[in-house]
mmCIF file with all atom_site columns, C-alpha atoms in Angstrom:
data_model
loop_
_atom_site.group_PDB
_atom_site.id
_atom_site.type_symbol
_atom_site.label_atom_id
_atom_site.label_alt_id
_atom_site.label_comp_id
_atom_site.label_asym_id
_atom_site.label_entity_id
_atom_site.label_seq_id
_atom_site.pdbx_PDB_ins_code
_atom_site.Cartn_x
_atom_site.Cartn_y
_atom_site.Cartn_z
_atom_site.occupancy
_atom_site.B_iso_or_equiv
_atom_site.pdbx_formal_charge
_atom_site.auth_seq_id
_atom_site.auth_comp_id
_atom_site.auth_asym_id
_atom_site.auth_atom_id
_atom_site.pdbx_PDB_model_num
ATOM 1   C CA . UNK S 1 1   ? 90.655  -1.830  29.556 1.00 0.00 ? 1   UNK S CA 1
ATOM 2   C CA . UNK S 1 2   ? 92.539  -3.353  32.303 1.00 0.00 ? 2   UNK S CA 1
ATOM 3   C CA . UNK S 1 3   ? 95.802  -2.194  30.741 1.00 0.00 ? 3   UNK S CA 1
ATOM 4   C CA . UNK S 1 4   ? 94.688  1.786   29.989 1.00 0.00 ? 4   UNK S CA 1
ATOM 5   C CA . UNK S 1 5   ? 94.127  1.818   33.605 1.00 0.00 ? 5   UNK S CA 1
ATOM 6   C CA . UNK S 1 6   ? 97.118  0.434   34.328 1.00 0.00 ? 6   UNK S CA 1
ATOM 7   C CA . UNK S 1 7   ? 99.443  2.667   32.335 1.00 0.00 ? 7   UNK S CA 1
ATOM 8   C CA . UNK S 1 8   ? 97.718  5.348   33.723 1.00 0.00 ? 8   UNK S CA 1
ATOM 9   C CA . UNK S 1 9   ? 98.361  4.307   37.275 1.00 0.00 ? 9   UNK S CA 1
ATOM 10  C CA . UNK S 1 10  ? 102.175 3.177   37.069 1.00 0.00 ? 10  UNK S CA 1
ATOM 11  C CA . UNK S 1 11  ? 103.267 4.781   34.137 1.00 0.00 ? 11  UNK S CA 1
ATOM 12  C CA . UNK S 1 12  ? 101.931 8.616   33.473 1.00 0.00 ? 12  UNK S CA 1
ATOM 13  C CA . UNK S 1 13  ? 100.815 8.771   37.472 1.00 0.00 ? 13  UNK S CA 1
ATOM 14  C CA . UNK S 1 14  ? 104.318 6.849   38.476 1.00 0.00 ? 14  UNK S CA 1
ATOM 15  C CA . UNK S 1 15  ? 101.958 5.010   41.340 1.00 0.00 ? 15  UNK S CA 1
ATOM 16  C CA . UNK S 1 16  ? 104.106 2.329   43.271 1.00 0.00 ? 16  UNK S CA 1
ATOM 17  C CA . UNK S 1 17  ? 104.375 1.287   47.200 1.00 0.00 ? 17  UNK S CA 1
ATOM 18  C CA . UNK S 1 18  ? 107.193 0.581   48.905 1.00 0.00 ? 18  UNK S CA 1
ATOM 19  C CA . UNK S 1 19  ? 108.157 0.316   53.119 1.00 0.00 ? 19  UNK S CA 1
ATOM 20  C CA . UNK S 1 20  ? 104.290 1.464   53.455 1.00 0.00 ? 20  UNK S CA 1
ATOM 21  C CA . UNK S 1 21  ? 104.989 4.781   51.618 1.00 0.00 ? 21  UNK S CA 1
ATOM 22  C CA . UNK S 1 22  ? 102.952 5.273   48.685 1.00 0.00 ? 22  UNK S CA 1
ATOM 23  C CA . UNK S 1 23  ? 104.927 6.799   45.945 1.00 0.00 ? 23  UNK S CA 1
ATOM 24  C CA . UNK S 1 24  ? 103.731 8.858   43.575 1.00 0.00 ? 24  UNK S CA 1
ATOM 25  C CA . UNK S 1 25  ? 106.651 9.989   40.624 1.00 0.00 ? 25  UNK S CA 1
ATOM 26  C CA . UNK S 1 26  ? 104.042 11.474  37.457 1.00 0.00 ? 26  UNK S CA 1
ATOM 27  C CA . UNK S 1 27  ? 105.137 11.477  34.021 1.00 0.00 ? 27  UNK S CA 1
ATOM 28  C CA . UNK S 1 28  ? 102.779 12.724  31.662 1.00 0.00 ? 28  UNK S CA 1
ATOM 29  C CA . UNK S 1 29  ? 103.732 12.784  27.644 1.00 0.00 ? 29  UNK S CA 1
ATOM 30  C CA . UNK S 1 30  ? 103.713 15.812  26.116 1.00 0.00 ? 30  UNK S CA 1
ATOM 31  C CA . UNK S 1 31  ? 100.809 15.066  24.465 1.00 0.00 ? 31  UNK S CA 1
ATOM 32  C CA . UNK S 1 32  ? 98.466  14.050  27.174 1.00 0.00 ? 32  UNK S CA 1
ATOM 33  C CA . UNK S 1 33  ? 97.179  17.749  29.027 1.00 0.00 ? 33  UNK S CA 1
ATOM 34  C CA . UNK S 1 34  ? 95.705  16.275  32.391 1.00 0.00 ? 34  UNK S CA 1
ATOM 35  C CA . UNK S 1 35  ? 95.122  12.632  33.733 1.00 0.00 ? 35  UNK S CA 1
ATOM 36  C CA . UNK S 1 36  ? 92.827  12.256  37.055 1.00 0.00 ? 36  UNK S CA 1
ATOM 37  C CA . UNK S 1 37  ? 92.289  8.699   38.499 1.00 0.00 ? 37  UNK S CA 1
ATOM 38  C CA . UNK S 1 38  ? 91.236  6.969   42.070 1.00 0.00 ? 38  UNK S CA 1
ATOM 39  C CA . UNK S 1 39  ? 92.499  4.660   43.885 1.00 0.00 ? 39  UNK S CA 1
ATOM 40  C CA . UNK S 1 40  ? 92.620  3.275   47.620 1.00 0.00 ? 40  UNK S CA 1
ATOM 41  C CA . UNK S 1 41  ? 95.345  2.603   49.832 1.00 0.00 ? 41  UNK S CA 1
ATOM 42  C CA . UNK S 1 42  ? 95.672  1.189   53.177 1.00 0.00 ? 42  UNK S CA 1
ATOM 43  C CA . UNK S 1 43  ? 91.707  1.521   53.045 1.00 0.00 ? 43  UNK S CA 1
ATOM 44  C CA . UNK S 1 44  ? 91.818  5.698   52.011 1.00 0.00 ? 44  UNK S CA 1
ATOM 45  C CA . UNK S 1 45  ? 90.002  6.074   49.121 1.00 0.00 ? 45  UNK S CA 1
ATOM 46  C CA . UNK S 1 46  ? 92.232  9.521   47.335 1.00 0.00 ? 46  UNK S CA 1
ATOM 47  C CA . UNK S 1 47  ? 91.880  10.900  43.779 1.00 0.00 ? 47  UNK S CA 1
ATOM 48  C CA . UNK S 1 48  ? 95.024  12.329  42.094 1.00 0.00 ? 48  UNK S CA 1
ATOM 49  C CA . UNK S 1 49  ? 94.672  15.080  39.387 1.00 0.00 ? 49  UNK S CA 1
ATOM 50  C CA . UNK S 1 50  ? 97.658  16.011  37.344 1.00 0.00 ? 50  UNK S CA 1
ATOM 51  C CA . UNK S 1 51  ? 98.561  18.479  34.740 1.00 0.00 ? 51  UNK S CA 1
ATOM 52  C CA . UNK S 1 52  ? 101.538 19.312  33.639 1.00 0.00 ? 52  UNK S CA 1
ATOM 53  C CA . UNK S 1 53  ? 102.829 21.496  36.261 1.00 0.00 ? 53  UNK S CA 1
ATOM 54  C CA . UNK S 1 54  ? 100.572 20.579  39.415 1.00 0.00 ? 54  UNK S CA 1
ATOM 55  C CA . UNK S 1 55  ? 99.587  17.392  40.602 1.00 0.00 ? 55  UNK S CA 1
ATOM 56  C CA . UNK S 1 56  ? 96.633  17.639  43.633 1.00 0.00 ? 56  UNK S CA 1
ATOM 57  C CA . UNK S 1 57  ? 96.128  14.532  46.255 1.00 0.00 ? 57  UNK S CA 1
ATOM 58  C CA . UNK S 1 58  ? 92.448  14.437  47.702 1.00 0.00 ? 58  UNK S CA 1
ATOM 59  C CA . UNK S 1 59  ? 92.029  12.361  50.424 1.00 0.00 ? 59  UNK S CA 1
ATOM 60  C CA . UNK S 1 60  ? 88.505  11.113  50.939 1.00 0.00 ? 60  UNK S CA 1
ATOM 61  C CA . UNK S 1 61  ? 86.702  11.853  54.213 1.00 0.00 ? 61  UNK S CA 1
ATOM 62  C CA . UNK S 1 62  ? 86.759  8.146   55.757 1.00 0.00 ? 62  UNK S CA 1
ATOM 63  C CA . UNK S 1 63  ? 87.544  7.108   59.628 1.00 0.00 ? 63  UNK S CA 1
ATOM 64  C CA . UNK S 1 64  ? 90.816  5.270   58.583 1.00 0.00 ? 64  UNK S CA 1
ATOM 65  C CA . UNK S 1 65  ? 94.713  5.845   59.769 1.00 0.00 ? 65  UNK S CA 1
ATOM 66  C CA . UNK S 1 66  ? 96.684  8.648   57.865 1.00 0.00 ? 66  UNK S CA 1
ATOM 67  C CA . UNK S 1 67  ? 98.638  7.319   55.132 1.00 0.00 ? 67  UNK S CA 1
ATOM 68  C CA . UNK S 1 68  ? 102.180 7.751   53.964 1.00 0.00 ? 68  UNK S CA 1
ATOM 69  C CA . UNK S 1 69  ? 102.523 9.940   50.875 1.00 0.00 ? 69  UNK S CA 1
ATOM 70  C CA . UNK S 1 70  ? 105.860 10.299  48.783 1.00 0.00 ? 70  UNK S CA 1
ATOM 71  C CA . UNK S 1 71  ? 105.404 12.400  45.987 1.00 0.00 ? 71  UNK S CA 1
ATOM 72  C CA . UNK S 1 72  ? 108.503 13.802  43.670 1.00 0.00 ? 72  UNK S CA 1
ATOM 73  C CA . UNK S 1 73  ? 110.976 13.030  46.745 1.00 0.00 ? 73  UNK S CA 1
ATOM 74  C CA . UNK S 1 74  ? 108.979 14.996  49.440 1.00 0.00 ? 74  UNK S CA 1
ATOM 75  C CA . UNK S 1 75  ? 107.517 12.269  52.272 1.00 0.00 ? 75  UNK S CA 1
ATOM 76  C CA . UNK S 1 76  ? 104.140 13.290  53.655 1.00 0.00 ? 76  UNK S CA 1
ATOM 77  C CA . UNK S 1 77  ? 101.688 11.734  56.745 1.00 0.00 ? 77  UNK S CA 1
ATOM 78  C CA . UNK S 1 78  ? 97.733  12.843  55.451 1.00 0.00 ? 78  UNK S CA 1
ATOM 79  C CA . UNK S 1 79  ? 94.593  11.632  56.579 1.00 0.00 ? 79  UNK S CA 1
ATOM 80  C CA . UNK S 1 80  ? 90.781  11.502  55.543 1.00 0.00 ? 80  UNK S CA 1
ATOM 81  C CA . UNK S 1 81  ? 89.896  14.845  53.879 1.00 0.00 ? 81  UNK S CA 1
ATOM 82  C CA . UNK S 1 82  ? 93.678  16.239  53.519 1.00 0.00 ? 82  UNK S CA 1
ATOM 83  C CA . UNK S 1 83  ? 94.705  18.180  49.859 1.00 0.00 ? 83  UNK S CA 1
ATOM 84  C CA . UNK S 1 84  ? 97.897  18.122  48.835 1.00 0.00 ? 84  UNK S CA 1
ATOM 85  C CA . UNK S 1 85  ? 99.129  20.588  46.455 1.00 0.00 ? 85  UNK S CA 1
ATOM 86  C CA . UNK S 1 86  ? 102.583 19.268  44.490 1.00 0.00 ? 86  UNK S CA 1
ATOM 87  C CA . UNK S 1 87  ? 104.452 21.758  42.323 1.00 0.00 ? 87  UNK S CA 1
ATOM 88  C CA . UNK S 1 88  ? 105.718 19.367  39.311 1.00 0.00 ? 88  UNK S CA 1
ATOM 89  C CA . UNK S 1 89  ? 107.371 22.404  36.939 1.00 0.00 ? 89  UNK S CA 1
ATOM 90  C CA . UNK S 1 90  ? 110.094 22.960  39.372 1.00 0.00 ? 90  UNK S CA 1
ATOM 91  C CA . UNK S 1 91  ? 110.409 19.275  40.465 1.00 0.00 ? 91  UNK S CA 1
ATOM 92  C CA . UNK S 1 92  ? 112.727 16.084  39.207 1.00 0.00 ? 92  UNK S CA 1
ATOM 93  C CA . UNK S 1 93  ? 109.682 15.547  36.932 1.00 0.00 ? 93  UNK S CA 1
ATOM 94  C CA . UNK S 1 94  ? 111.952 17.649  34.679 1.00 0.00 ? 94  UNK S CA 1
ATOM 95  C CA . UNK S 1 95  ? 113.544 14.284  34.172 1.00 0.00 ? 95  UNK S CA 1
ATOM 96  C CA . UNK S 1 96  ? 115.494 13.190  37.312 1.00 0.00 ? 96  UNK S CA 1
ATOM 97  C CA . UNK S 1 97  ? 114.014 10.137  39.382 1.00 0.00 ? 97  UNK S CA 1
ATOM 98  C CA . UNK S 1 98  ? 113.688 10.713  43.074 1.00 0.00 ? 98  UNK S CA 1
ATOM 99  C CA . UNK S 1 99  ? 115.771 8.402   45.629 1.00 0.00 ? 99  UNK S CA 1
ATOM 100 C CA . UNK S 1 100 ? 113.754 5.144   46.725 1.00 0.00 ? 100 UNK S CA 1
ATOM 101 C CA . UNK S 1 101 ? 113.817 3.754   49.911 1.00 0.00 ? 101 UNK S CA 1
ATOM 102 C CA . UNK S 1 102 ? 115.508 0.229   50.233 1.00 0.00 ? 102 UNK S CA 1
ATOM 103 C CA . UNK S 1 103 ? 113.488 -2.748  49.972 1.00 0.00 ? 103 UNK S CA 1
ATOM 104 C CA . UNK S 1 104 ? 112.100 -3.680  52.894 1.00 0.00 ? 104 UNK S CA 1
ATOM 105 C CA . UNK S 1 105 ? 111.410 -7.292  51.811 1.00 0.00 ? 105 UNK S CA 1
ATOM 106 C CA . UNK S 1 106 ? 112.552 -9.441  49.260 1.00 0.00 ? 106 UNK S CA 1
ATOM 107 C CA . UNK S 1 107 ? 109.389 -10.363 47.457 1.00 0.00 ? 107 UNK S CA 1
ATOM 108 C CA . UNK S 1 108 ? 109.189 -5.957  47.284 1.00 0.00 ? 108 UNK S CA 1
ATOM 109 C CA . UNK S 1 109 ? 110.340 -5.837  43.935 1.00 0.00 ? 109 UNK S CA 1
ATOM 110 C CA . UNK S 1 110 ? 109.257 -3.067  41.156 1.00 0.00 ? 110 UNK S CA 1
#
């Protein structure tokens, strides 16, 4: 089980952190319609639904820090209760891979 949740998170969601950004690059088969999972970071507990053109970031109500958001190349500070709202059709979902940031640390490998 521990490996359907991960493929879900890293590989169809594209979930990774890096210089305390979390980065969010989705990649959903053709096959697969919609994917929704949760997940905390930095203490903010935030649900991601995707499709294949939208993918929605719910932050949780919670009385923690805003959090660093990267998702398909655009950089965004939310905090408890924010929506975000990204447009994938139009995006580098189509296929491109959005610039990283450099490591930050050594031991910050993919």
């Amino acid at each position: 089980m521990a490996g359907t949740a991960d493929m879900i998170l890293r590989c169809y969601g594209g979930v990774e952190t890096r210089a305390d950004i979390l980065w969010l690059h989705p990649v959903l088969p053709d096959g697969l319609d919609a994917v929704s999972f949760q997940l905390r970071y930095r203490g903010q507990p935030l649900a991601v639904d995707l499709d294949q053109q939208t993918m929605t970031i719910r932050l949780q109500p919670c009385s923690v820090d805003p959090v660093r958001i990267c998702a398909e190349g655009i950089e965004r500070t939310l905090g408890p209760g924010d929506v975000w709202k990204v447009d994938l059709a139009g995006s580098s979902a189509a296929g491109e891979t959005p610039p990283r940031p450099p490591l930050s640390h050594p031991h910050d490998l993919p």
